[in-house]
Amino acid sequence: RVGQVVRLPELAATLETVAQEGAVGFYNGWVAEAIAETAHALGGALSLDDLRSHTSTWETPIQTDYRGVTVYECPPNGQGLAALQALNIAEGWELGGLAWDSPERLHWLVEAMRLAFADARYYLADPAATPVPVAGLLSKTYAAERRALIATERAMQPPEFGTPPATSDTVYLSVVDGAGNACAFINSLYMGWGSGIVARGTGVHLQNRGALFSLDRPTPTRWPPASAPFTPSSRRWPRGRGRCGPVLA
């Protein structure tokens, strides 16, 4: 309620450990042990070895050009690819001459995103486990094929994923400094409160992005061991003629 003082001593202890020991203190120490024990007690498959073997990676962004502006996104397993696909589809329309809230403009943009998300739901997975046809999905030829499915007078039936040519509830911040250095950061539990589970003694809420794996059909998003699920998290930067373009949040 308004004015209430909230104290989270267990979470404070976790944050102090991270501040003093860095990532090692989270993924290898008592915090990791508590997370693994909590998951095991509730029938989960997450183990201490899973946490200890976690590594972060430096990735090369994917990109497309939209009317002279290069837009960068994080690669799969994130859904930034869908945003770039939608831009490629929308590039074929003269949206600048329409009011931002005109029915025609909104209809085209909604349909473009529906097509992009249909592909994302099928193709986006952990590229280390399942190849993602990024080049094909981002080709202008494929965008034109998808654009041709959109009618001006009616909405599509629920769209299916396409066949690209062969060749992947959130806190978000974007920061640009005076020298043109730019950083986009996103942190998410997926659904509200994630899995609804707090690792005992840590104050850490466990996320539930594993819900985006497929268990019952042979798709790229099936659940292979030690792989990352498709994630709707999407960070992007447009870059025009200057050092850094405006941020899309």
PDB file of C-alpha atoms in Angstrom:
ATOM      1  CA  ARG A   1       0.000   0.000   0.000  1.00  0.00           C
ATOM      2  CA  VAL A   2       1.063   3.639  -0.350  1.00  0.00           C
ATOM      3  CA  GLY A   3       3.681   4.588   2.226  1.00  0.00           C
ATOM      4  CA  GLN A   4       4.541   1.029   3.145  1.00  0.00           C
ATOM      5  CA  VAL A   5       8.228   0.261   3.647  1.00  0.00           C
ATOM      6  CA  VAL A   6       9.187  -2.947   1.861  1.00  0.00           C
ATOM      7  CA  ARG A   7      12.169  -4.874   3.193  1.00  0.00           C
ATOM      8  CA  LEU A   8      13.640  -7.813   1.289  1.00  0.00           C
ATOM      9  CA  PRO A   9      16.587  -8.980   3.410  1.00  0.00           C
ATOM     10  CA  GLU A  10      17.048 -12.266   1.521  1.00  0.00           C
ATOM     11  CA  LEU A  11      17.225 -10.490  -1.828  1.00  0.00           C
ATOM     12  CA  ALA A  12      19.576  -7.932  -0.267  1.00  0.00           C
ATOM     13  CA  ALA A  13      21.910 -10.771   0.764  1.00  0.00           C
ATOM     14  CA  THR A  14      21.857 -12.109  -2.794  1.00  0.00           C
ATOM     15  CA  LEU A  15      22.649  -8.691  -4.245  1.00  0.00           C
ATOM     16  CA  GLU A  16      25.493  -8.211  -1.757  1.00  0.00           C
ATOM     17  CA  THR A  17      26.954 -11.545  -2.863  1.00  0.00           C
ATOM     18  CA  VAL A  18      26.756 -10.522  -6.523  1.00  0.00           C
ATOM     19  CA  ALA A  19      28.312  -7.130  -5.722  1.00  0.00           C
ATOM     20  CA  GLN A  20      31.222  -8.766  -3.892  1.00  0.00           C
ATOM     21  CA  GLU A  21      31.801 -11.869  -6.031  1.00  0.00           C
ATOM     22  CA  GLY A  22      30.274 -11.047  -9.408  1.00  0.00           C
ATOM     23  CA  ALA A  23      28.633 -13.685 -11.587  1.00  0.00           C
ATOM     24  CA  VAL A  24      30.623 -16.443  -9.886  1.00  0.00           C
ATOM     25  CA  GLY A  25      28.821 -15.729  -6.639  1.00  0.00           C
ATOM     26  CA  PHE A  26      25.459 -16.183  -8.334  1.00  0.00           C
ATOM     27  CA  TYR A  27      26.064 -19.182 -10.594  1.00  0.00           C
ATOM     28  CA  ASN A  28      28.500 -21.174  -8.432  1.00  0.00           C
ATOM     29  CA  GLY A  29      27.863 -20.304  -4.803  1.00  0.00           C
ATOM     30  CA  TRP A  30      25.086 -20.565  -2.269  1.00  0.00           C
ATOM     31  CA  VAL A  31      22.622 -18.692  -4.505  1.00  0.00           C
ATOM     32  CA  ALA A  32      22.964 -21.310  -7.247  1.00  0.00           C
ATOM     33  CA  GLU A  33      22.623 -24.106  -4.703  1.00  0.00           C
ATOM     34  CA  ALA A  34      19.398 -22.588  -3.364  1.00  0.00           C
ATOM     35  CA  ILE A  35      17.960 -22.151  -6.872  1.00  0.00           C
ATOM     36  CA  ALA A  36      18.775 -25.748  -7.840  1.00  0.00           C
ATOM     37  CA  GLU A  37      17.388 -27.132  -4.571  1.00  0.00           C
ATOM     38  CA  THR A  38      14.149 -25.177  -4.992  1.00  0.00           C
ATOM     39  CA  ALA A  39      13.710 -26.362  -8.577  1.00  0.00           C
ATOM     40  CA  HIS A  40      14.425 -29.987  -7.604  1.00  0.00           C
ATOM     41  CA  ALA A  41      11.990 -29.880  -4.683  1.00  0.00           C
ATOM     42  CA  LEU A  42       9.211 -28.789  -7.054  1.00  0.00           C
ATOM     43  CA  GLY A  43       9.961 -31.412  -9.700  1.00  0.00           C
ATOM     44  CA  GLY A  44      12.012 -29.173 -11.965  1.00  0.00           C
ATOM     45  CA  ALA A  45      14.908 -30.317 -14.142  1.00  0.00           C
ATOM     46  CA  LEU A  46      17.256 -27.388 -13.438  1.00  0.00           C
ATOM     47  CA  SER A  47      20.446 -28.609 -11.765  1.00  0.00           C
ATOM     48  CA  LEU A  48      23.432 -27.038 -10.063  1.00  0.00           C
ATOM     49  CA  ASP A  49      25.593 -28.178 -12.986  1.00  0.00           C
ATOM     50  CA  ASP A  50      23.275 -26.280 -15.359  1.00  0.00           C
ATOM     51  CA  LEU A  51      23.876 -23.082 -13.421  1.00  0.00           C
ATOM     52  CA  ARG A  52      27.620 -23.644 -13.074  1.00  0.00           C
ATOM     53  CA  SER A  53      27.999 -24.239 -16.814  1.00  0.00           C
ATOM     54  CA  HIS A  54      26.120 -21.069 -17.790  1.00  0.00           C
ATOM     55  CA  THR A  55      28.074 -18.634 -19.948  1.00  0.00           C
ATOM     56  CA  SER A  56      27.163 -15.344 -21.590  1.00  0.00           C
ATOM     57  CA  THR A  57      28.158 -14.782 -25.198  1.00  0.00           C
ATOM     58  CA  TRP A  58      29.071 -11.854 -27.441  1.00  0.00           C
ATOM     59  CA  GLU A  59      26.818 -11.995 -30.498  1.00  0.00           C
ATOM     60  CA  THR A  60      26.934 -10.295 -33.888  1.00  0.00           C
ATOM     61  CA  PRO A  61      23.718  -8.300 -34.413  1.00  0.00           C
ATOM     62  CA  ILE A  62      21.417  -8.960 -37.335  1.00  0.00           C
ATOM     63  CA  GLN A  63      20.259  -6.010 -39.417  1.00  0.00           C
ATOM     64  CA  THR A  64      18.123  -4.692 -42.229  1.00  0.00           C
ATOM     65  CA  ASP A  65      17.877  -1.396 -44.092  1.00  0.00           C
ATOM     66  CA  TYR A  66      14.604   0.508 -43.898  1.00  0.00           C
ATOM     67  CA  ARG A  67      14.439   3.522 -46.211  1.00  0.00           C
ATOM     68  CA  GLY A  68      18.046   4.545 -45.649  1.00  0.00           C
ATOM     69  CA  VAL A  69      18.205   3.649 -41.960  1.00  0.00           C
ATOM     70  CA  THR A  70      20.069   0.535 -40.833  1.00  0.00           C
ATOM     71  CA  VAL A  71      18.285  -1.148 -37.927  1.00  0.00           C
ATOM     72  CA  TYR A  72      20.179  -3.600 -35.718  1.00  0.00           C
ATOM     73  CA  GLU A  73      18.630  -6.317 -33.562  1.00  0.00           C
ATOM     74  CA  CYS A  74      19.875  -9.097 -31.337  1.00  0.00           C
ATOM     75  CA  PRO A  75      19.989 -12.409 -33.227  1.00  0.00           C
ATOM     76  CA  PRO A  76      17.920 -15.512 -32.450  1.00  0.00           C
ATOM     77  CA  ASN A  77      16.940 -16.899 -30.009  1.00  0.00           C
ATOM     78  CA  GLY A  78      15.417 -13.416 -29.494  1.00  0.00           C
ATOM     79  CA  GLN A  79      12.468 -12.144 -31.492  1.00  0.00           C
ATOM     80  CA  GLY A  80      14.272  -9.098 -32.902  1.00  0.00           C
ATOM     81  CA  LEU A  81      14.202 -10.901 -36.241  1.00  0.00           C
ATOM     82  CA  ALA A  82      10.407 -10.461 -36.296  1.00  0.00           C
ATOM     83  CA  ALA A  83      10.751  -6.680 -35.934  1.00  0.00           C
ATOM     84  CA  LEU A  84      13.174  -6.566 -38.869  1.00  0.00           C
ATOM     85  CA  GLN A  85      10.868  -8.748 -40.957  1.00  0.00           C
ATOM     86  CA  ALA A  86       7.948  -6.428 -40.243  1.00  0.00           C
ATOM     87  CA  LEU A  87      10.046  -3.436 -41.316  1.00  0.00           C
ATOM     88  CA  ASN A  88      10.958  -5.201 -44.561  1.00  0.00           C
ATOM     89  CA  ILE A  89       7.285  -5.862 -45.266  1.00  0.00           C
ATOM     90  CA  ALA A  90       6.248  -2.298 -44.365  1.00  0.00           C
ATOM     91  CA  GLU A  91       8.964  -0.803 -46.566  1.00  0.00           C
ATOM     92  CA  GLY A  92       6.829  -1.539 -49.617  1.00  0.00           C
ATOM     93  CA  TRP A  93       4.100   0.892 -48.535  1.00  0.00           C
ATOM     94  CA  GLU A  94       4.142   4.692 -48.445  1.00  0.00           C
ATOM     95  CA  LEU A  95       3.247   5.003 -44.779  1.00  0.00           C
ATOM     96  CA  GLY A  96       4.697   8.497 -44.374  1.00  0.00           C
ATOM     97  CA  GLY A  97       1.791  10.068 -46.225  1.00  0.00           C
ATOM     98  CA  LEU A  98      -0.808   8.548 -43.897  1.00  0.00           C
ATOM     99  CA  ALA A  99      -1.931   9.783 -40.482  1.00  0.00           C
ATOM    100  CA  TRP A 100      -0.366   7.723 -37.707  1.00  0.00           C
ATOM    101  CA  ASP A 101      -3.806   6.531 -36.592  1.00  0.00           C
ATOM    102  CA  SER A 102      -5.415   6.076 -39.998  1.00  0.00           C
ATOM    103  CA  PRO A 103      -7.239   2.725 -40.408  1.00  0.00           C
ATOM    104  CA  GLU A 104      -5.241   1.913 -43.541  1.00  0.00           C
ATOM    105  CA  ARG A 105      -1.863   2.477 -41.888  1.00  0.00           C
ATOM    106  CA  LEU A 106      -2.774   0.573 -38.733  1.00  0.00           C
ATOM    107  CA  HIS A 107      -4.206  -2.299 -40.774  1.00  0.00           C
ATOM    108  CA  TRP A 108      -1.017  -2.685 -42.803  1.00  0.00           C
ATOM    109  CA  LEU A 109       1.255  -2.536 -39.772  1.00  0.00           C
ATOM    110  CA  VAL A 110      -0.837  -5.025 -37.800  1.00  0.00           C
ATOM    111  CA  GLU A 111      -0.875  -7.469 -40.701  1.00  0.00           C
ATOM    112  CA  ALA A 112       2.882  -7.090 -41.216  1.00  0.00           C
ATOM    113  CA  MET A 113       3.494  -7.931 -37.560  1.00  0.00           C
ATOM    114  CA  ARG A 114       1.106 -10.888 -37.710  1.00  0.00           C
ATOM    115  CA  LEU A 115       3.090 -12.372 -40.576  1.00  0.00           C
ATOM    116  CA  ALA A 116       6.399 -11.705 -38.826  1.00  0.00           C
ATOM    117  CA  PHE A 117       5.205 -13.309 -35.591  1.00  0.00           C
ATOM    118  CA  ALA A 118       3.885 -16.350 -37.471  1.00  0.00           C
ATOM    119  CA  ASP A 119       7.422 -16.935 -38.749  1.00  0.00           C
ATOM    120  CA  ALA A 120       8.906 -16.190 -35.328  1.00  0.00           C
ATOM    121  CA  ARG A 121       6.725 -18.752 -33.577  1.00  0.00           C
ATOM    122  CA  TYR A 122       7.871 -21.441 -35.989  1.00  0.00           C
ATOM    123  CA  TYR A 123      11.504 -20.646 -36.794  1.00  0.00           C
ATOM    124  CA  LEU A 124      12.996 -18.847 -33.798  1.00  0.00           C
ATOM    125  CA  ALA A 125      14.877 -21.206 -31.522  1.00  0.00           C
ATOM    126  CA  ASP A 126      18.364 -21.671 -30.111  1.00  0.00           C
ATOM    127  CA  PRO A 127      20.617 -21.458 -33.197  1.00  0.00           C
ATOM    128  CA  ALA A 128      23.188 -23.613 -31.409  1.00  0.00           C
ATOM    129  CA  ALA A 129      20.655 -26.456 -31.433  1.00  0.00           C
ATOM    130  CA  THR A 130      18.549 -25.713 -34.528  1.00  0.00           C
ATOM    131  CA  PRO A 131      19.646 -23.694 -37.591  1.00  0.00           C
ATOM    132  CA  VAL A 132      17.573 -20.532 -38.078  1.00  0.00           C
ATOM    133  CA  PRO A 133      17.259 -19.285 -41.711  1.00  0.00           C
ATOM    134  CA  VAL A 134      18.048 -15.669 -40.823  1.00  0.00           C
ATOM    135  CA  ALA A 135      19.239 -14.592 -44.264  1.00  0.00           C
ATOM    136  CA  GLY A 136      16.173 -16.014 -45.955  1.00  0.00           C
ATOM    137  CA  LEU A 137      13.743 -14.529 -43.463  1.00  0.00           C
ATOM    138  CA  LEU A 138      15.373 -11.103 -43.881  1.00  0.00           C
ATOM    139  CA  SER A 139      15.578 -11.136 -47.668  1.00  0.00           C
ATOM    140  CA  LYS A 140      13.670  -8.390 -49.470  1.00  0.00           C
ATOM    141  CA  THR A 141      12.332 -10.985 -51.926  1.00  0.00           C
ATOM    142  CA  TYR A 142      10.777 -12.970 -49.104  1.00  0.00           C
ATOM    143  CA  ALA A 143       9.333  -9.763 -47.613  1.00  0.00           C
ATOM    144  CA  ALA A 144       7.645  -9.010 -50.943  1.00  0.00           C
ATOM    145  CA  GLU A 145       6.125 -12.501 -50.998  1.00  0.00           C
ATOM    146  CA  ARG A 146       4.732 -12.037 -47.503  1.00  0.00           C
ATOM    147  CA  ARG A 147       3.505  -8.511 -48.288  1.00  0.00           C
ATOM    148  CA  ALA A 148       1.506  -9.892 -51.223  1.00  0.00           C
ATOM    149  CA  LEU A 149      -0.575 -11.933 -48.761  1.00  0.00           C
ATOM    150  CA  ILE A 150      -2.015  -8.761 -47.213  1.00  0.00           C
ATOM    151  CA  ALA A 151      -5.303  -7.415 -48.570  1.00  0.00           C
ATOM    152  CA  THR A 152      -6.337  -3.796 -48.043  1.00  0.00           C
ATOM    153  CA  GLU A 153     -10.017  -4.502 -47.393  1.00  0.00           C
ATOM    154  CA  ARG A 154      -9.904  -7.310 -44.840  1.00  0.00           C
ATOM    155  CA  ALA A 155      -7.745  -8.982 -42.229  1.00  0.00           C
ATOM    156  CA  MET A 156      -6.028 -12.258 -42.970  1.00  0.00           C
ATOM    157  CA  GLN A 157      -7.076 -15.535 -41.458  1.00  0.00           C
ATOM    158  CA  PRO A 158      -4.574 -16.563 -38.777  1.00  0.00           C
ATOM    159  CA  PRO A 159      -1.374 -16.544 -40.847  1.00  0.00           C
ATOM    160  CA  GLU A 160       0.868 -19.558 -41.260  1.00  0.00           C
ATOM    161  CA  PHE A 161       4.643 -19.448 -41.252  1.00  0.00           C
ATOM    162  CA  GLY A 162       6.221 -19.006 -44.654  1.00  0.00           C
ATOM    163  CA  THR A 163       9.055 -20.772 -46.444  1.00  0.00           C
ATOM    164  CA  PRO A 164      11.995 -18.365 -46.700  1.00  0.00           C
ATOM    165  CA  PRO A 165      14.724 -19.027 -49.248  1.00  0.00           C
ATOM    166  CA  ALA A 166      17.517 -21.178 -47.856  1.00  0.00           C
ATOM    167  CA  THR A 167      20.794 -19.401 -47.070  1.00  0.00           C
ATOM    168  CA  SER A 168      16.450 -17.348 -35.834  1.00  0.00           C
ATOM    169  CA  ASP A 169       6.407  -7.945 -19.645  1.00  0.00           C
ATOM    170  CA  THR A 170       9.833  -6.586 -19.324  1.00  0.00           C
ATOM    171  CA  VAL A 171      12.260  -4.016 -17.959  1.00  0.00           C
ATOM    172  CA  TYR A 172      14.102  -2.216 -20.760  1.00  0.00           C
ATOM    173  CA  LEU A 173      16.503   0.698 -20.923  1.00  0.00           C
ATOM    174  CA  SER A 174      18.464   2.408 -23.668  1.00  0.00           C
ATOM    175  CA  VAL A 175      21.353   4.775 -22.962  1.00  0.00           C
ATOM    176  CA  VAL A 176      23.427   6.964 -25.294  1.00  0.00           C
ATOM    177  CA  ASP A 177      26.249   9.176 -24.034  1.00  0.00           C
ATOM    178  CA  GLY A 178      27.691  12.352 -25.498  1.00  0.00           C
ATOM    179  CA  ALA A 179      30.378  10.412 -27.386  1.00  0.00           C
ATOM    180  CA  GLY A 180      27.798   8.325 -29.228  1.00  0.00           C
ATOM    181  CA  ASN A 181      28.317   5.144 -27.205  1.00  0.00           C
ATOM    182  CA  ALA A 182      25.024   3.274 -27.024  1.00  0.00           C
ATOM    183  CA  CYS A 183      23.718   0.453 -24.841  1.00  0.00           C
ATOM    184  CA  ALA A 184      20.377  -1.373 -24.914  1.00  0.00           C
ATOM    185  CA  PHE A 185      19.573  -3.567 -21.893  1.00  0.00           C
ATOM    186  CA  ILE A 186      16.592  -5.793 -21.204  1.00  0.00           C
ATOM    187  CA  ASN A 187      15.708  -7.873 -18.150  1.00  0.00           C
ATOM    188  CA  SER A 188      12.621 -10.054 -17.996  1.00  0.00           C
ATOM    189  CA  LEU A 189      10.969 -12.880 -16.036  1.00  0.00           C
ATOM    190  CA  TYR A 190       8.636 -13.483 -19.049  1.00  0.00           C
ATOM    191  CA  MET A 191       5.163 -13.712 -17.439  1.00  0.00           C
ATOM    192  CA  GLY A 192       4.129 -11.651 -14.442  1.00  0.00           C
ATOM    193  CA  TRP A 193       6.294 -12.832 -11.524  1.00  0.00           C
ATOM    194  CA  GLY A 194       7.842 -15.403 -13.861  1.00  0.00           C
ATOM    195  CA  SER A 195       7.226 -18.942 -12.647  1.00  0.00           C
ATOM    196  CA  GLY A 196       5.753 -17.662  -9.391  1.00  0.00           C
ATOM    197  CA  ILE A 197       8.586 -19.404  -7.535  1.00  0.00           C
ATOM    198  CA  VAL A 198      11.203 -17.746  -5.330  1.00  0.00           C
ATOM    199  CA  ALA A 199      14.386 -19.702  -4.627  1.00  0.00           C
ATOM    200  CA  ARG A 200      14.419 -20.341  -0.894  1.00  0.00           C
ATOM    201  CA  GLY A 201      16.540 -17.900   1.059  1.00  0.00           C
ATOM    202  CA  THR A 202      17.580 -15.792  -1.943  1.00  0.00           C
ATOM    203  CA  GLY A 203      14.646 -13.525  -2.816  1.00  0.00           C
ATOM    204  CA  VAL A 204      15.284 -14.472  -6.474  1.00  0.00           C
ATOM    205  CA  HIS A 205      12.201 -15.010  -8.658  1.00  0.00           C
ATOM    206  CA  LEU A 206      12.691 -17.792 -11.202  1.00  0.00           C
ATOM    207  CA  GLN A 207      11.660 -16.927 -14.764  1.00  0.00           C
ATOM    208  CA  ASN A 208       9.452 -19.182 -16.889  1.00  0.00           C
ATOM    209  CA  ARG A 209      10.715 -18.743 -20.436  1.00  0.00           C
ATOM    210  CA  GLY A 210      10.865 -22.504 -20.707  1.00  0.00           C
ATOM    211  CA  ALA A 211       7.129 -22.244 -21.407  1.00  0.00           C
ATOM    212  CA  LEU A 212       8.103 -21.194 -24.941  1.00  0.00           C
ATOM    213  CA  PHE A 213       9.573 -24.603 -25.749  1.00  0.00           C
ATOM    214  CA  SER A 214       7.376 -27.005 -27.701  1.00  0.00           C
ATOM    215  CA  LEU A 215       6.903 -30.462 -26.184  1.00  0.00           C
ATOM    216  CA  ASP A 216       4.428 -32.096 -28.523  1.00  0.00           C
ATOM    217  CA  ARG A 217       5.407 -31.380 -32.130  1.00  0.00           C
ATOM    218  CA  PRO A 218       8.596 -31.600 -34.186  1.00  0.00           C
ATOM    219  CA  THR A 219       9.353 -27.911 -34.667  1.00  0.00           C
ATOM    220  CA  PRO A 220      12.538 -25.850 -34.289  1.00  0.00           C
ATOM    221  CA  THR A 221      11.256 -24.816 -30.839  1.00  0.00           C
ATOM    222  CA  ARG A 222      11.167 -28.354 -29.430  1.00  0.00           C
ATOM    223  CA  TRP A 223      12.961 -28.895 -26.124  1.00  0.00           C
ATOM    224  CA  PRO A 224      16.509 -30.187 -26.730  1.00  0.00           C
ATOM    225  CA  PRO A 225      18.744 -30.460 -23.658  1.00  0.00           C
ATOM    226  CA  ALA A 226      20.899 -27.472 -22.701  1.00  0.00           C
ATOM    227  CA  SER A 227      19.363 -25.147 -25.277  1.00  0.00           C
ATOM    228  CA  ALA A 228      17.815 -21.683 -24.985  1.00  0.00           C
ATOM    229  CA  PRO A 229      14.097 -21.128 -25.688  1.00  0.00           C
ATOM    230  CA  PHE A 230      12.701 -18.587 -28.102  1.00  0.00           C
ATOM    231  CA  THR A 231      12.453 -15.308 -26.212  1.00  0.00           C
ATOM    232  CA  PRO A 232      10.221 -12.323 -27.034  1.00  0.00           C
ATOM    233  CA  SER A 233      12.867  -9.962 -25.637  1.00  0.00           C
ATOM    234  CA  SER A 234      13.956  -7.561 -28.360  1.00  0.00           C
ATOM    235  CA  ARG A 235      16.627  -4.836 -28.254  1.00  0.00           C
ATOM    236  CA  ARG A 236      17.263  -2.665 -31.298  1.00  0.00           C
ATOM    237  CA  TRP A 237      19.211   0.331 -32.609  1.00  0.00           C
ATOM    238  CA  PRO A 238      18.546   2.292 -35.791  1.00  0.00           C
ATOM    239  CA  ARG A 239      21.556   3.951 -37.378  1.00  0.00           C
ATOM    240  CA  GLY A 240      21.269   6.700 -39.969  1.00  0.00           C
ATOM    241  CA  ARG A 241      23.830   9.185 -41.190  1.00  0.00           C
ATOM    242  CA  GLY A 242      24.899  10.297 -37.709  1.00  0.00           C
ATOM    243  CA  ARG A 243      26.922   8.362 -35.173  1.00  0.00           C
ATOM    244  CA  CYS A 244      23.831   6.852 -33.590  1.00  0.00           C
ATOM    245  CA  GLY A 245      20.186   7.203 -34.539  1.00  0.00           C
ATOM    246  CA  PRO A 246      17.221   7.575 -32.189  1.00  0.00           C
ATOM    247  CA  VAL A 247      16.469   4.655 -29.904  1.00  0.00           C
ATOM    248  CA  LEU A 248      13.444   2.452 -30.452  1.00  0.00           C
ATOM    249  CA  ALA A 249      12.188   1.246 -27.089  1.00  0.00           C
TER     250      ALA A 249
END
